[in-house]
Amino acid sequence: MAAVTNSEKKAQEILRYRLFEATDHLSGEGWDHSVLESTENACRTVKNLLERTIVHGEGNSLLIMGPRGSGKSWVVEQVFRRLDSDVACRNNYIKVSLNGLVQTDDRLALQEIARQLDEDLGEKSALPFAAALNYLLEALKSGDHANQSAVFVLDEFDLFAHHKNQTLLYNLFDVAQSAQNPIAVIGLTNRLDVVELLEKRVKSRFSHRQICLLSDFEFEDYLQVFRAYLTLPEDFEDREYRIEWEKQLEDLVVNASVRDALRQQYNTSPDIGSLKTMLVLPVCRLGLRK
């Protein structure tokens, strides 16, 4: 078996990081969802909504729905990047991230909110949920977070709807609607019927703004995703190796057998997550040759 070169090791490290760990759209590498008009439109809509909360103190709520791999998380992270580059918004908000898989009840969610706001509930933890939450939000009017708006991002939003009495959702939507404190609530879910899970009192306080993202790209876009994940960065240290790599990658993209395999995968499951899973084995076997 031939020895693996340093360039091959480095290329494998980059691709494995991209597939397993990296949020590629944030680092400028790999697939950029902004190629799709639907996700770029969603970015503009979410950014405008959060700007109204951060700059004008307007309470807002929004649901982003779509199957896994459709770009929901990408939209949110991209919006925060754009807000951080905007002088009017930068340093004027604090992001609070919750996940329904982790915060499995409202008390855990409250503790996580307190942690991210750098507040100690202490004896306040014994208060009713609404009073404890209002105490935390009032803290945004003083100290290090003075005059900052709070943006709550609830991933796996549908799981929060299964909490007892939906207390967390009710109070967050109620605060957003009352405009006592400038907050925005963004829910991410892969369930299109999630609004039907909400109790009547919760539903009445939700703004009913919804964005639905679908994996609506064509096969040629899918090939672009494939090519983007396997492309080495321009600053790759071994220039000759990168040139040869890119040449072989282009040969791979036009290869009939490869295109047939990709089309079969596209027809079966056109989401990006499935494509990444498909690429794991060949990337891990990179450099293993007899």
Short mmCIF file of C-alpha atoms in Angstrom, two decimals:
data_model
loop_
_atom_site.label_atom_id
_atom_site.label_comp_id
_atom_site.label_asym_id
_atom_site.label_seq_id
_atom_site.Cartn_x
_atom_site.Cartn_y
_atom_site.Cartn_z
CA MET A 1 0.00 0.00 0.00
CA ALA A 2 1.34 3.40 -1.03
CA ALA A 3 2.20 5.89 1.69
CA VAL A 4 -0.21 8.73 2.32
CA THR A 5 1.36 12.11 1.56
CA ASN A 6 1.13 15.13 3.84
CA SER A 7 -1.03 16.90 1.25
CA GLU A 8 -3.47 13.99 1.23
CA LYS A 9 -3.65 14.06 5.02
CA LYS A 10 -4.28 17.79 5.01
CA ALA A 11 -6.95 17.50 2.31
CA GLN A 12 -8.66 14.75 4.28
CA GLU A 13 -8.57 16.82 7.47
CA ILE A 14 -10.22 19.74 5.69
CA LEU A 15 -12.95 17.64 4.10
CA ARG A 16 -13.66 15.65 7.27
CA TYR A 17 -13.92 18.84 9.28
CA ARG A 18 -16.27 20.27 6.67
CA LEU A 19 -18.52 17.20 6.72
CA PHE A 20 -18.49 16.44 10.44
CA GLU A 21 -17.96 19.68 12.31
CA ALA A 22 -17.81 22.87 10.30
CA THR A 23 -20.74 25.18 9.75
CA ASP A 24 -19.50 25.51 6.20
CA HIS A 25 -21.76 28.34 5.18
CA LEU A 26 -20.28 30.52 7.95
CA SER A 27 -16.69 29.89 7.00
CA GLY A 28 -17.23 30.65 3.33
CA GLU A 29 -16.46 27.06 2.36
CA GLY A 30 -18.73 24.36 1.00
CA TRP A 31 -22.34 24.87 0.07
CA ASP A 32 -23.83 28.34 0.32
CA HIS A 33 -27.62 28.24 0.68
CA SER A 34 -27.87 31.83 -0.62
CA VAL A 35 -27.72 30.30 -4.10
CA LEU A 36 -31.33 29.36 -3.44
CA GLU A 37 -33.73 32.26 -3.77
CA SER A 38 -36.04 30.93 -1.04
CA THR A 39 -33.35 30.93 1.66
CA GLU A 40 -32.04 34.36 0.66
CA ASN A 41 -35.59 35.75 0.81
CA ALA A 42 -35.96 34.15 4.23
CA CYS A 43 -32.73 35.84 5.37
CA ARG A 44 -34.06 39.24 4.34
CA THR A 45 -37.41 38.64 6.07
CA VAL A 46 -35.85 37.49 9.35
CA LYS A 47 -33.27 40.28 9.33
CA ASN A 48 -35.95 42.94 8.80
CA LEU A 49 -38.00 41.50 11.64
CA LEU A 50 -35.07 41.42 14.06
CA GLU A 51 -34.01 44.93 13.07
CA ARG A 52 -37.46 46.18 14.10
CA THR A 53 -36.99 44.51 17.48
CA ILE A 54 -33.40 45.65 18.05
CA VAL A 55 -33.61 49.17 16.66
CA HIS A 56 -37.24 50.12 17.27
CA GLY A 57 -38.09 47.98 20.31
CA GLU A 58 -40.85 46.09 18.55
CA GLY A 59 -41.81 42.65 19.89
CA ASN A 60 -41.97 39.94 17.24
CA SER A 61 -42.40 36.20 16.79
CA LEU A 62 -41.74 33.98 13.80
CA LEU A 63 -41.68 30.29 12.86
CA ILE A 64 -39.25 28.88 10.28
CA MET A 65 -40.43 25.48 9.07
CA GLY A 66 -38.96 22.95 6.69
CA PRO A 67 -37.47 19.46 6.45
CA ARG A 68 -34.06 18.74 7.90
CA GLY A 69 -31.32 20.02 5.62
CA SER A 70 -33.49 22.74 4.07
CA GLY A 71 -31.42 25.58 5.56
CA LYS A 72 -33.37 26.72 8.64
CA SER A 73 -30.33 26.97 10.92
CA TRP A 74 -28.28 28.48 8.10
CA VAL A 75 -30.83 31.28 7.69
CA VAL A 76 -30.72 32.15 11.39
CA GLU A 77 -26.92 32.06 11.66
CA GLN A 78 -26.54 34.08 8.46
CA VAL A 79 -28.95 36.72 9.79
CA PHE A 80 -26.94 37.07 13.02
CA ARG A 81 -23.76 37.49 10.98
CA ARG A 82 -25.42 40.30 9.03
CA LEU A 83 -26.73 41.92 12.21
CA ASP A 84 -23.23 41.83 13.71
CA SER A 85 -21.93 43.71 10.67
CA ASP A 86 -24.63 46.38 11.04
CA VAL A 87 -23.55 49.28 13.27
CA ALA A 88 -27.15 49.98 14.33
CA CYS A 89 -27.66 46.41 15.58
CA ARG A 90 -24.23 45.26 16.70
CA ASN A 91 -23.94 45.02 20.51
CA ASN A 92 -27.59 46.05 20.90
CA TYR A 93 -29.04 42.57 21.32
CA ILE A 94 -28.36 39.35 23.14
CA LYS A 95 -29.11 35.97 21.63
CA VAL A 96 -30.63 33.23 23.78
CA SER A 97 -30.59 29.76 22.20
CA LEU A 98 -32.77 26.92 23.45
CA ASN A 99 -33.22 23.42 22.08
CA GLY A 100 -36.23 21.22 22.69
CA LEU A 101 -34.02 18.13 22.81
CA VAL A 102 -31.97 19.59 25.68
CA GLN A 103 -34.39 21.80 27.62
CA THR A 104 -37.02 19.12 28.13
CA ASP A 105 -39.12 21.10 30.60
CA ASP A 106 -39.78 24.74 31.35
CA ARG A 107 -37.62 24.87 34.48
CA LEU A 108 -34.58 23.65 32.55
CA ALA A 109 -35.35 26.25 29.91
CA LEU A 110 -35.57 28.98 32.55
CA GLN A 111 -32.22 27.96 34.03
CA GLU A 112 -30.64 28.04 30.57
CA ILE A 113 -32.09 31.50 29.89
CA ALA A 114 -30.63 32.72 33.19
CA ARG A 115 -27.24 31.21 32.34
CA GLN A 116 -27.10 32.87 28.92
CA LEU A 117 -28.18 36.20 30.40
CA ASP A 118 -25.48 35.87 33.10
CA GLU A 119 -28.10 36.21 35.82
CA ASP A 120 -28.43 34.25 39.06
CA LEU A 121 -32.04 33.43 39.85
CA GLY A 122 -31.27 32.52 43.46
CA GLU A 123 -34.48 32.71 45.50
CA LYS A 124 -36.30 33.96 42.39
CA SER A 125 -36.29 30.38 41.09
CA ALA A 126 -39.15 29.68 43.54
CA LEU A 127 -41.34 32.29 41.84
CA PRO A 128 -44.02 31.33 39.34
CA PHE A 129 -42.57 30.85 35.86
CA ALA A 130 -43.94 34.13 34.45
CA ALA A 131 -42.56 36.18 37.37
CA ALA A 132 -39.13 34.53 37.12
CA LEU A 133 -38.99 35.14 33.36
CA ASN A 134 -40.00 38.78 33.77
CA TYR A 135 -37.29 39.16 36.41
CA LEU A 136 -34.70 37.94 33.89
CA LEU A 137 -36.00 40.22 31.16
CA GLU A 138 -35.99 43.21 33.50
CA ALA A 139 -32.27 42.54 34.01
CA LEU A 140 -31.77 43.58 30.39
CA LYS A 141 -32.59 47.15 31.41
CA SER A 142 -29.54 47.43 33.66
CA GLY A 143 -25.97 46.24 34.03
CA ASP A 144 -23.94 44.87 31.16
CA HIS A 145 -27.05 44.18 29.08
CA ALA A 146 -28.65 47.61 29.54
CA ASN A 147 -30.93 48.59 26.64
CA GLN A 148 -30.28 45.33 24.80
CA SER A 149 -33.07 43.45 23.08
CA ALA A 150 -33.35 39.71 23.58
CA VAL A 151 -33.65 37.35 20.63
CA PHE A 152 -34.83 33.87 21.59
CA VAL A 153 -34.08 31.07 19.12
CA LEU A 154 -36.01 27.89 19.89
CA ASP A 155 -34.67 24.93 17.91
CA GLU A 156 -36.91 21.84 17.75
CA PHE A 157 -39.75 24.23 18.51
CA ASP A 158 -42.42 21.52 18.31
CA LEU A 159 -40.93 19.77 21.36
CA PHE A 160 -41.55 22.89 23.48
CA ALA A 161 -45.22 22.57 22.53
CA HIS A 162 -45.30 19.29 24.47
CA HIS A 163 -44.24 20.97 27.73
CA LYS A 164 -46.90 21.04 30.42
CA ASN A 165 -49.38 23.88 29.75
CA GLN A 166 -46.90 25.31 27.20
CA THR A 167 -45.90 27.81 29.88
CA LEU A 168 -42.62 28.82 28.26
CA LEU A 169 -44.18 29.49 24.86
CA TYR A 170 -47.12 31.33 26.37
CA ASN A 171 -44.95 33.69 28.40
CA LEU A 172 -42.44 34.37 25.61
CA PHE A 173 -45.20 35.13 23.09
CA ASP A 174 -47.07 37.18 25.69
CA VAL A 175 -44.00 39.34 26.40
CA ALA A 176 -43.34 39.76 22.66
CA GLN A 177 -46.94 40.80 22.07
CA SER A 178 -47.18 43.17 25.04
CA ALA A 179 -43.97 45.03 24.09
CA GLN A 180 -43.09 45.47 27.77
CA ASN A 181 -39.62 44.23 26.89
CA PRO A 182 -38.25 44.27 23.33
CA ILE A 183 -37.87 40.59 22.49
CA ALA A 184 -38.14 38.47 19.38
CA VAL A 185 -38.96 34.75 19.39
CA ILE A 186 -37.84 32.59 16.45
CA GLY A 187 -38.89 28.96 16.33
CA LEU A 188 -37.26 26.34 14.10
CA THR A 189 -39.10 23.12 13.34
CA ASN A 190 -39.44 20.41 10.73
CA ARG A 191 -43.15 19.99 11.46
CA LEU A 192 -45.39 21.93 9.11
CA ASP A 193 -48.40 21.43 11.40
CA VAL A 194 -46.69 22.85 14.46
CA VAL A 195 -49.19 25.72 14.89
CA GLU A 196 -51.93 23.13 15.41
CA LEU A 197 -49.99 21.86 18.44
CA LEU A 198 -50.31 25.21 20.20
CA GLU A 199 -52.97 25.76 22.83
CA LYS A 200 -55.59 28.36 22.05
CA ARG A 201 -54.16 30.90 24.50
CA VAL A 202 -50.65 30.43 23.07
CA LYS A 203 -51.86 30.59 19.48
CA SER A 204 -53.68 33.86 20.19
CA ARG A 205 -50.41 35.49 21.25
CA PHE A 206 -48.37 34.18 18.34
CA SER A 207 -48.00 36.60 15.42
CA HIS A 208 -48.59 33.78 12.89
CA ARG A 209 -45.61 34.87 10.82
CA GLN A 210 -44.30 31.75 9.15
CA ILE A 211 -41.56 30.94 6.66
CA CYS A 212 -41.56 27.55 4.97
CA LEU A 213 -38.28 26.35 3.47
CA LEU A 214 -38.14 23.40 1.12
CA SER A 215 -35.24 21.61 -0.52
CA ASP A 216 -36.34 23.02 -3.87
CA PHE A 217 -33.04 23.04 -5.77
CA GLU A 218 -32.62 21.32 -9.11
CA PHE A 219 -30.19 18.48 -9.84
CA GLU A 220 -27.59 20.91 -11.25
CA ASP A 221 -27.69 22.78 -7.94
CA TYR A 222 -27.25 19.43 -6.21
CA LEU A 223 -24.12 18.84 -8.29
CA GLN A 224 -22.87 22.26 -7.21
CA VAL A 225 -23.34 21.19 -3.58
CA PHE A 226 -21.37 18.01 -4.29
CA ARG A 227 -18.57 19.97 -5.96
CA ALA A 228 -18.49 22.60 -3.22
CA TYR A 229 -18.07 20.09 -0.42
CA LEU A 230 -15.12 18.44 -2.15
CA THR A 231 -13.37 21.59 -3.36
CA LEU A 232 -10.13 22.42 -1.55
CA PRO A 233 -9.73 26.02 -0.31
CA GLU A 234 -7.80 28.45 -2.50
CA ASP A 235 -5.14 28.92 0.18
CA PHE A 236 -4.33 25.18 0.33
CA GLU A 237 -0.59 25.02 1.00
CA ASP A 238 0.29 22.56 -1.81
CA ARG A 239 -0.72 24.47 -4.92
CA GLU A 240 0.23 21.71 -7.36
CA TYR A 241 -1.75 19.14 -5.39
CA ARG A 242 -4.78 21.45 -5.32
CA ILE A 243 -4.64 22.00 -9.12
CA GLU A 244 -4.51 18.24 -9.73
CA TRP A 245 -7.27 17.69 -7.17
CA GLU A 246 -9.57 20.20 -8.84
CA LYS A 247 -8.90 18.63 -12.25
CA GLN A 248 -9.84 15.18 -10.97
CA LEU A 249 -12.87 16.58 -9.17
CA GLU A 250 -14.16 18.07 -12.42
CA ASP A 251 -13.61 14.71 -14.12
CA LEU A 252 -15.59 13.13 -11.29
CA VAL A 253 -18.50 15.54 -11.69
CA VAL A 254 -18.91 14.76 -15.41
CA ASN A 255 -18.40 11.02 -14.97
CA ALA A 256 -21.59 9.21 -16.05
CA SER A 257 -21.48 6.64 -13.24
CA VAL A 258 -20.98 9.29 -10.59
CA ARG A 259 -23.81 11.43 -11.97
CA ASP A 260 -26.13 8.39 -12.03
CA ALA A 261 -25.31 7.65 -8.38
CA LEU A 262 -25.86 11.27 -7.40
CA ARG A 263 -29.12 11.48 -9.34
CA GLN A 264 -30.38 8.35 -7.60
CA GLN A 265 -29.50 9.89 -4.24
CA TYR A 266 -31.12 13.19 -5.29
CA ASN A 267 -34.33 11.45 -6.34
CA THR A 268 -34.41 9.47 -3.10
CA SER A 269 -33.50 12.20 -0.62
CA PRO A 270 -32.50 15.62 -2.03
CA ASP A 271 -31.49 17.18 1.30
CA ILE A 272 -27.92 18.24 1.96
CA GLY A 273 -27.59 16.15 5.12
CA SER A 274 -28.05 12.94 3.14
CA LEU A 275 -25.45 14.05 0.62
CA LYS A 276 -22.94 14.69 3.42
CA THR A 277 -23.60 11.22 4.80
CA MET A 278 -22.98 9.77 1.34
CA LEU A 279 -19.62 11.57 1.12
CA VAL A 280 -18.34 10.39 4.51
CA LEU A 281 -17.00 7.00 3.39
CA PRO A 282 -15.05 8.16 0.31
CA VAL A 283 -13.55 11.07 2.28
CA CYS A 284 -12.49 8.76 5.12
CA ARG A 285 -10.91 6.39 2.61
CA LEU A 286 -8.95 9.17 0.96
CA GLY A 287 -5.32 8.12 0.49
CA LEU A 288 -6.03 4.42 1.03
CA ARG A 289 -4.90 2.80 -2.18
CA LYS A 290 -3.06 -0.38 -3.07
#
